[in-house]
Short mmCIF file of C-alpha atoms and ligand atoms in Angstrom, two decimals:
data_model
loop_
_atom_site.label_atom_id
_atom_site.label_comp_id
_atom_site.label_asym_id
_atom_site.label_seq_id
_atom_site.Cartn_x
_atom_site.Cartn_y
_atom_site.Cartn_z
CA MET R 1 121.25 111.41 127.18
CA ALA R 2 123.02 108.58 128.99
CA ASP R 3 125.90 109.37 131.28
CA GLY R 4 128.67 107.59 129.53
CA GLN R 5 129.28 104.06 130.70
CA ASP R 6 126.79 101.72 129.17
CA ALA R 7 125.23 102.75 125.89
CA PRO R 8 121.94 100.99 125.29
CA LYS R 9 122.21 98.64 122.36
CA ALA R 10 118.89 98.93 120.66
CA GLN R 11 119.92 97.00 117.59
CA ALA R 12 121.29 94.01 119.45
CA SER R 13 118.34 93.66 121.80
CA ALA R 14 115.60 94.71 119.44
CA GLY R 15 112.26 95.35 121.04
CA ASN R 16 109.44 92.95 120.58
CA SER R 17 107.58 94.38 117.59
CA ASP R 18 107.30 93.97 113.84
CA TRP R 19 107.36 97.69 113.43
CA ALA R 20 110.16 100.21 113.37
CA ILE R 21 107.67 102.80 114.61
CA GLU R 22 104.26 102.14 116.11
CA VAL R 23 102.11 105.14 116.93
CA ARG R 24 98.55 104.84 118.27
CA GLY R 25 96.03 107.58 118.96
CA LEU R 26 98.75 110.20 119.23
CA LYS R 27 97.52 113.67 120.11
CA LYS R 28 99.35 116.89 120.69
CA THR R 29 97.83 120.19 121.71
CA TYR R 30 100.21 123.10 122.08
CA ALA R 31 99.19 125.37 124.95
CA GLY R 32 97.83 128.72 123.88
CA THR R 33 99.20 132.11 124.84
CA LYS R 34 97.51 135.43 125.53
CA LYS R 35 97.71 136.13 121.83
CA SER R 36 97.01 132.70 120.31
CA PRO R 37 94.55 129.95 121.23
CA PRO R 38 95.73 126.35 121.94
CA LYS R 39 96.64 124.47 118.78
CA GLU R 40 95.71 120.83 118.22
CA ALA R 41 98.64 119.83 116.01
CA LEU R 42 98.01 116.04 116.09
CA LYS R 43 94.43 114.83 116.42
CA GLY R 44 94.82 111.11 117.05
CA VAL R 45 97.48 109.78 114.73
CA ASP R 46 97.90 106.05 114.07
CA LEU R 47 101.02 105.14 112.14
CA LEU R 48 102.90 101.90 111.53
CA VAL R 49 106.30 102.07 109.89
CA PRO R 50 107.52 98.65 108.68
CA ARG R 51 111.04 97.65 109.65
CA GLY R 52 113.44 97.99 106.75
CA SER R 53 111.30 100.42 104.80
CA ILE R 54 112.05 103.80 103.29
CA PHE R 55 109.02 105.59 104.60
CA GLY R 56 107.87 108.95 103.27
CA LEU R 57 106.00 111.30 105.57
CA LEU R 58 104.28 113.86 103.38
CA GLY R 59 101.97 116.74 104.09
CA PRO R 60 101.53 120.44 103.50
CA ASN R 61 103.08 123.01 105.82
CA GLY R 62 101.55 122.97 109.25
CA ALA R 63 100.21 119.41 108.82
CA GLY R 64 101.95 118.13 111.96
CA LYS R 65 105.04 116.37 110.56
CA SER R 66 107.60 118.12 112.76
CA THR R 67 105.43 117.66 115.83
CA LEU R 68 105.29 113.92 115.18
CA ILE R 69 109.02 113.66 114.58
CA ASN R 70 109.84 115.74 117.64
CA ILE R 71 107.67 113.55 119.84
CA LEU R 72 109.51 110.45 118.55
CA ALA R 73 112.86 112.16 119.09
CA GLY R 74 111.90 113.01 122.68
CA LEU R 75 111.95 116.77 122.04
CA VAL R 76 108.21 117.44 122.41
CA ASN R 77 105.86 115.89 124.97
CA LYS R 78 102.74 114.26 123.60
CA THR R 79 99.34 115.05 125.05
CA GLU R 80 97.77 111.61 124.59
CA GLY R 81 98.35 108.25 122.90
CA THR R 82 101.31 105.88 122.65
CA ALA R 83 104.44 105.65 120.53
CA SER R 84 107.10 102.95 120.29
CA ILE R 85 110.39 102.95 118.46
CA TRP R 86 111.85 99.56 117.56
CA GLY R 87 109.40 98.08 120.06
CA PHE R 88 110.39 100.40 122.93
CA ASP R 89 107.59 102.55 124.33
CA ILE R 90 108.70 106.18 124.63
CA ASP R 91 107.10 106.43 128.11
CA LYS R 92 107.95 103.04 129.58
CA ASN R 93 111.40 102.70 128.06
CA PRO R 94 112.52 106.17 127.03
CA ARG R 95 116.21 105.38 127.08
CA MET R 96 115.97 102.45 124.69
CA ALA R 97 113.45 104.32 122.54
CA ARG R 98 115.88 107.22 122.13
CA ALA R 99 118.79 104.88 121.52
CA SER R 100 116.81 103.37 118.64
CA ILE R 101 116.41 106.55 116.67
CA GLY R 102 118.64 109.11 114.98
CA VAL R 103 117.26 112.38 113.70
CA VAL R 104 118.92 114.40 110.96
CA PRO R 105 117.71 117.96 111.35
CA GLN R 106 116.83 120.23 108.48
CA GLU R 107 119.06 123.10 109.45
CA ILE R 108 122.75 123.00 108.77
CA SER R 109 124.26 124.28 111.97
CA ALA R 110 127.95 123.67 111.48
CA ASP R 111 130.17 123.22 114.51
CA VAL R 112 132.92 125.60 113.53
CA PHE R 113 135.10 124.69 116.49
CA PHE R 114 135.39 120.99 115.83
CA THR R 115 136.58 118.83 112.98
CA PRO R 116 134.12 116.22 111.68
CA LEU R 117 135.93 113.49 113.64
CA GLU R 118 135.88 115.49 116.88
CA GLY R 119 132.23 116.37 116.34
CA LEU R 120 131.33 112.70 115.99
CA GLU R 121 133.32 111.73 119.08
CA ILE R 122 131.54 114.39 121.13
CA GLN R 123 128.15 113.28 119.86
CA ALA R 124 129.01 109.65 120.69
CA GLY R 125 129.95 110.79 124.19
CA LEU R 126 126.58 112.51 124.56
CA TYR R 127 124.89 109.27 123.65
CA GLY R 128 127.00 107.36 126.16
CA VAL R 129 128.76 105.21 123.58
CA PRO R 130 131.89 103.87 125.32
CA LYS R 131 135.19 104.81 123.63
CA ALA R 132 135.96 101.22 122.67
CA GLU R 133 132.66 100.96 120.83
CA ARG R 134 132.84 104.21 118.90
CA ARG R 135 133.05 103.90 115.16
CA SER R 136 133.51 107.53 114.16
CA MET R 137 135.99 106.86 111.35
CA GLU R 138 133.91 104.00 110.02
CA ILE R 139 130.83 106.24 109.92
CA LEU R 140 132.73 109.03 108.18
CA LYS R 141 133.92 106.48 105.65
CA ARG R 142 130.40 105.20 105.12
CA LEU R 143 129.32 108.73 104.24
CA GLY R 144 132.28 109.47 102.00
CA LEU R 145 133.89 111.90 104.45
CA GLU R 146 136.94 109.97 105.61
CA ASP R 147 139.42 112.33 103.95
CA LYS R 148 137.68 115.25 105.68
CA ALA R 149 137.96 113.77 109.17
CA ASP R 150 140.38 116.45 110.34
CA ALA R 151 139.24 119.30 108.12
CA TYR R 152 137.68 122.55 109.30
CA VAL R 153 133.94 122.08 109.10
CA ARG R 154 133.55 125.54 107.57
CA MET R 155 135.67 124.38 104.65
CA LEU R 156 133.22 121.60 103.77
CA SER R 157 130.80 121.98 100.88
CA GLY R 158 127.06 122.16 101.52
CA GLY R 159 126.66 118.52 100.53
CA MET R 160 129.43 117.41 102.87
CA LYS R 161 127.88 119.35 105.76
CA ARG R 162 124.60 117.57 105.18
CA ARG R 163 126.35 114.22 105.12
CA LEU R 164 128.06 115.14 108.36
CA LEU R 165 124.63 115.68 109.92
CA VAL R 166 123.67 112.19 108.82
CA ALA R 167 126.93 110.86 110.30
CA LYS R 168 126.16 112.54 113.62
CA ALA R 169 122.72 110.99 113.74
CA MET R 170 124.35 107.57 113.29
CA VAL R 171 126.95 107.60 116.07
CA HIS R 172 124.88 105.38 118.36
CA SER R 173 123.98 102.98 115.50
CA PRO R 174 120.23 103.54 115.65
CA PRO R 175 118.17 101.11 113.58
CA VAL R 176 115.82 103.96 112.62
CA LEU R 177 116.93 107.19 111.00
CA ILE R 178 114.64 110.16 110.46
CA LEU R 179 115.62 112.72 107.85
CA ASP R 180 113.70 115.96 108.05
CA GLU R 181 113.51 117.49 104.56
CA PRO R 182 116.93 116.11 103.59
CA THR R 183 117.12 117.95 100.29
CA ALA R 184 115.30 121.21 101.02
CA GLY R 185 116.95 124.02 99.10
CA VAL R 186 119.76 121.97 97.56
CA ASP R 187 120.57 121.77 93.88
CA ILE R 188 119.69 118.81 91.71
CA GLU R 189 123.13 117.25 91.78
CA LEU R 190 123.28 117.35 95.56
CA ARG R 191 119.77 115.98 95.77
CA LYS R 192 120.80 112.98 93.68
CA GLN R 193 123.80 112.45 95.97
CA MET R 194 121.57 112.49 99.04
CA TRP R 195 119.21 110.03 97.39
CA GLU R 196 122.09 107.66 96.77
CA GLN R 197 123.13 108.05 100.38
CA VAL R 198 119.65 107.23 101.61
CA LEU R 199 119.49 104.15 99.40
CA GLU R 200 122.86 102.99 100.69
CA LEU R 201 121.77 103.35 104.31
CA HIS R 202 118.66 101.39 103.43
CA GLU R 203 120.75 98.65 101.87
CA GLN R 204 122.77 98.52 105.07
CA GLY R 205 119.55 97.69 106.91
CA VAL R 206 118.60 101.07 108.35
CA THR R 207 114.90 101.93 108.40
CA VAL R 208 114.67 105.40 106.91
CA ILE R 209 111.83 107.84 107.49
CA LEU R 210 111.91 111.04 105.55
CA THR R 211 109.75 114.09 105.38
CA THR R 212 109.79 115.90 102.11
CA HIS R 213 108.06 118.61 100.18
CA TYR R 214 109.25 117.11 96.95
CA LEU R 215 106.75 114.55 95.79
CA GLU R 216 109.20 113.46 93.13
CA GLU R 217 111.60 112.58 95.92
CA ALA R 218 109.07 110.43 97.72
CA GLN R 219 108.08 108.81 94.44
CA GLU R 220 111.70 108.03 93.64
CA LEU R 221 112.87 106.81 97.04
CA CYS R 222 110.07 105.63 99.29
CA ASP R 223 108.42 102.24 99.29
CA THR R 224 105.71 103.26 101.76
CA ILE R 225 104.04 106.63 102.10
CA ALA R 226 101.88 108.35 104.68
CA ILE R 227 100.17 111.65 104.07
CA ILE R 228 99.43 113.86 107.07
CA HIS R 229 96.87 116.58 106.72
CA GLN R 230 95.65 118.92 109.46
CA GLY R 231 96.87 116.68 112.26
CA ASN R 232 95.47 113.44 110.85
CA VAL R 233 97.03 110.64 108.82
CA VAL R 234 94.80 110.57 105.76
CA THR R 235 96.52 107.59 104.16
CA SER R 236 99.42 105.25 104.83
CA GLN R 237 100.22 102.45 102.44
CA PRO R 238 102.75 101.00 100.01
CA LYS R 239 103.51 103.56 97.30
CA HIS R 240 102.30 101.45 94.41
CA GLU R 241 98.99 100.67 96.10
CA LEU R 242 98.53 104.32 96.91
CA ILE R 243 99.03 105.41 93.34
CA ALA R 244 96.93 102.56 91.98
CA SER R 245 94.10 103.43 94.37
CA LEU R 246 93.66 106.82 92.81
CA ASP R 247 90.53 106.84 90.70
CA GLN R 248 92.07 108.98 88.01
CA LYS R 249 93.69 108.08 84.75
CA MET R 250 94.76 109.85 81.65
CA LEU R 251 94.66 108.90 78.02
CA MET R 252 97.03 110.43 75.50
CA ILE R 253 95.66 110.55 71.99
CA VAL R 254 97.85 111.55 69.06
CA PRO R 255 95.61 112.62 66.14
CA GLU R 256 96.43 112.15 62.46
CA GLU R 257 95.86 115.87 61.88
CA PRO R 258 96.74 118.59 64.42
CA LEU R 259 93.69 119.64 66.43
CA GLU R 260 92.53 123.23 66.53
CA THR R 261 89.92 122.90 69.23
CA VAL R 262 89.23 120.50 72.05
CA PRO R 263 86.41 118.15 71.04
CA ALA R 264 83.31 117.84 73.23
CA LEU R 265 83.61 114.54 75.11
CA GLY R 266 80.79 114.86 77.64
CA ASP R 267 80.76 115.74 81.32
CA LEU R 268 82.67 112.79 82.67
CA CYS R 269 86.12 113.63 81.46
CA GLY R 270 88.33 116.63 80.97
CA ALA R 271 90.38 117.16 77.81
CA GLU R 272 93.13 119.50 76.75
CA ILE R 273 95.52 119.89 73.83
CA ARG R 274 99.13 120.18 74.99
CA GLU R 275 102.20 121.63 73.33
CA ASP R 276 103.19 118.28 71.84
CA GLY R 277 99.95 118.44 69.83
CA ALA R 278 98.40 115.43 71.55
CA LEU R 279 95.02 115.41 73.22
CA TYR R 280 95.10 114.48 76.92
CA VAL R 281 91.88 113.15 78.35
CA SER R 282 91.61 112.64 82.10
CA TYR R 283 88.87 110.42 83.45
CA LYS R 284 87.76 108.38 86.42
CA PRO R 285 87.92 104.65 85.58
CA SER R 286 85.03 104.04 88.00
CA GLN R 287 82.77 106.29 85.93
CA THR R 288 84.02 106.21 82.37
CA ARG R 289 85.20 103.44 80.09
CA VAL R 290 88.02 103.99 77.62
CA ALA R 291 85.73 102.64 74.90
CA ASP R 292 83.24 105.46 75.55
CA ILE R 293 85.98 108.05 75.25
CA LEU R 294 87.15 106.54 71.97
CA ASN R 295 83.59 106.47 70.65
CA ALA R 296 83.24 110.17 71.44
CA ILE R 297 86.58 110.88 69.74
CA ASN R 298 85.38 108.97 66.72
CA ALA R 299 82.08 110.79 66.68
CA ALA R 300 84.00 114.09 66.70
CA GLY R 301 85.63 113.00 63.44
CA ILE R 302 89.13 112.68 64.89
CA HIS R 303 91.38 110.01 63.41
CA VAL R 304 93.64 108.48 66.01
CA LYS R 305 97.26 107.88 65.05
CA ASP R 306 98.48 106.71 68.42
CA LEU R 307 97.03 106.08 71.84
CA SER R 308 98.54 105.47 75.26
CA THR R 309 97.66 105.76 78.93
CA VAL R 310 99.51 107.98 81.37
CA GLU R 311 99.70 106.62 84.91
CA ALA R 312 98.75 108.81 87.84
CA ASP R 313 101.62 109.84 90.04
CA LEU R 314 102.09 110.83 93.64
CA GLU R 315 101.32 114.43 92.89
CA ASP R 316 97.81 113.47 91.79
CA VAL R 317 97.34 111.45 94.98
CA PHE R 318 98.61 114.28 97.14
CA MET R 319 96.36 116.84 95.49
CA GLN R 320 93.34 114.63 95.99
CA MET R 321 94.15 113.79 99.63
CA THR R 322 95.00 117.30 100.79
CA TYR R 323 92.46 119.23 98.80
CA GLY R 324 91.24 122.15 100.91
CA SER R 325 94.57 122.46 102.73
CA ASP R 326 95.03 125.44 104.97
CA GLY R 327 98.79 125.24 104.66
P1 ADP Q 1 104.71 120.62 109.72
O1 ADP Q 1 106.01 120.09 110.23
O2 ADP Q 1 103.91 119.58 109.00
O3 ADP Q 1 104.86 121.87 108.91
P2 ADP Q 1 104.19 121.32 112.50
O4 ADP Q 1 104.22 120.07 113.29
O5 ADP Q 1 105.40 122.19 112.55
O6 ADP Q 1 103.79 121.00 110.99
O7 ADP Q 1 102.95 122.21 112.97
C1 ADP Q 1 101.64 121.71 113.16
C2 ADP Q 1 100.76 122.81 113.74
O8 ADP Q 1 101.17 123.08 115.09
C3 ADP Q 1 100.87 124.13 113.00
O9 ADP Q 1 99.60 124.76 112.99
C4 ADP Q 1 101.86 124.94 113.84
O10 ADP Q 1 101.60 126.32 113.73
C5 ADP Q 1 101.56 124.43 115.24
N1 ADP Q 1 102.75 124.46 116.11
C6 ADP Q 1 103.94 123.84 115.88
N2 ADP Q 1 104.79 124.06 116.90
C7 ADP Q 1 104.13 124.84 117.80
C8 ADP Q 1 104.47 125.40 119.07
N3 ADP Q 1 105.66 125.20 119.62
N4 ADP Q 1 103.53 126.14 119.70
C9 ADP Q 1 102.31 126.33 119.15
N5 ADP Q 1 101.92 125.83 117.97
C10 ADP Q 1 102.82 125.09 117.29
#
């Protein structure tokens, strides 16, 4: 990192781009060893992250998410392609590119020797933020840790330690923050707290990119979603478009009388009776019309008491996009 005197101010002198992150044709092949062959972890990734978005990077284990993040963070060298952060090319302008990004790691590795305030000051020093420009207390306050500024880190709760990691990633005021699995292994209450934190950062103007295993999390938080699978980006679009693009819908039919057996509805849709006693029929709108399903229901002698559609969710999209995963 910089040597101390003049911290690059990425936010003030934003690069010339509409994108927070712009990745083109990015490839990464890890060298092989005697025991394992070379591994092509990224096979030509194109990715555009809009400024101001909460961007979800999803994919099964081994898809290439960490590799991509580590290249952006300057921790792994790419093999081919280009990447820019806030308009700064990671090869041509590495210092500004790094100053534009903060990465919150997955692991909680608490600094037992320093208080939160000291830890932030040290981190700011590593990033070359001059003393007069440091905002350690302000950042701690922003993350609800101001009364813990001088506490022993080991006395902090799990949630506070995670927030401290976010605080550390913010010391140089990067416009882009990457959170790697921010809620892996935390309980529901803590997850909700982290979500609120992410939304607050977003409201403050930070572009947030998060990787997550929890599709519910991406569905709840993200406005744009990319799915990586086996080193390729298989889709990247606004969440609502992504879900709407899925050619799969479900109809919930509540019968007048409880059903004993699933009626025969033809080859084009699948039906099951669930615990609530309703009949759930899944179908592809491109192949089957609701009217045809209702005709078949009628023909089976079922009287319909109530009828509603169930929207597809991100999980359906993910299953369809990553079918055949090796991870
Ligand atoms: P994800 O974060 O989506 O789980 P990774 O980027 O960690 O995926 O891994 C992508 C692929 O690259 C995997 O097959 C993984 O085994 C491989 N890989 C990751 N890091 C290394 C490395 N340092 N050396 C060799 N192969 C690696």
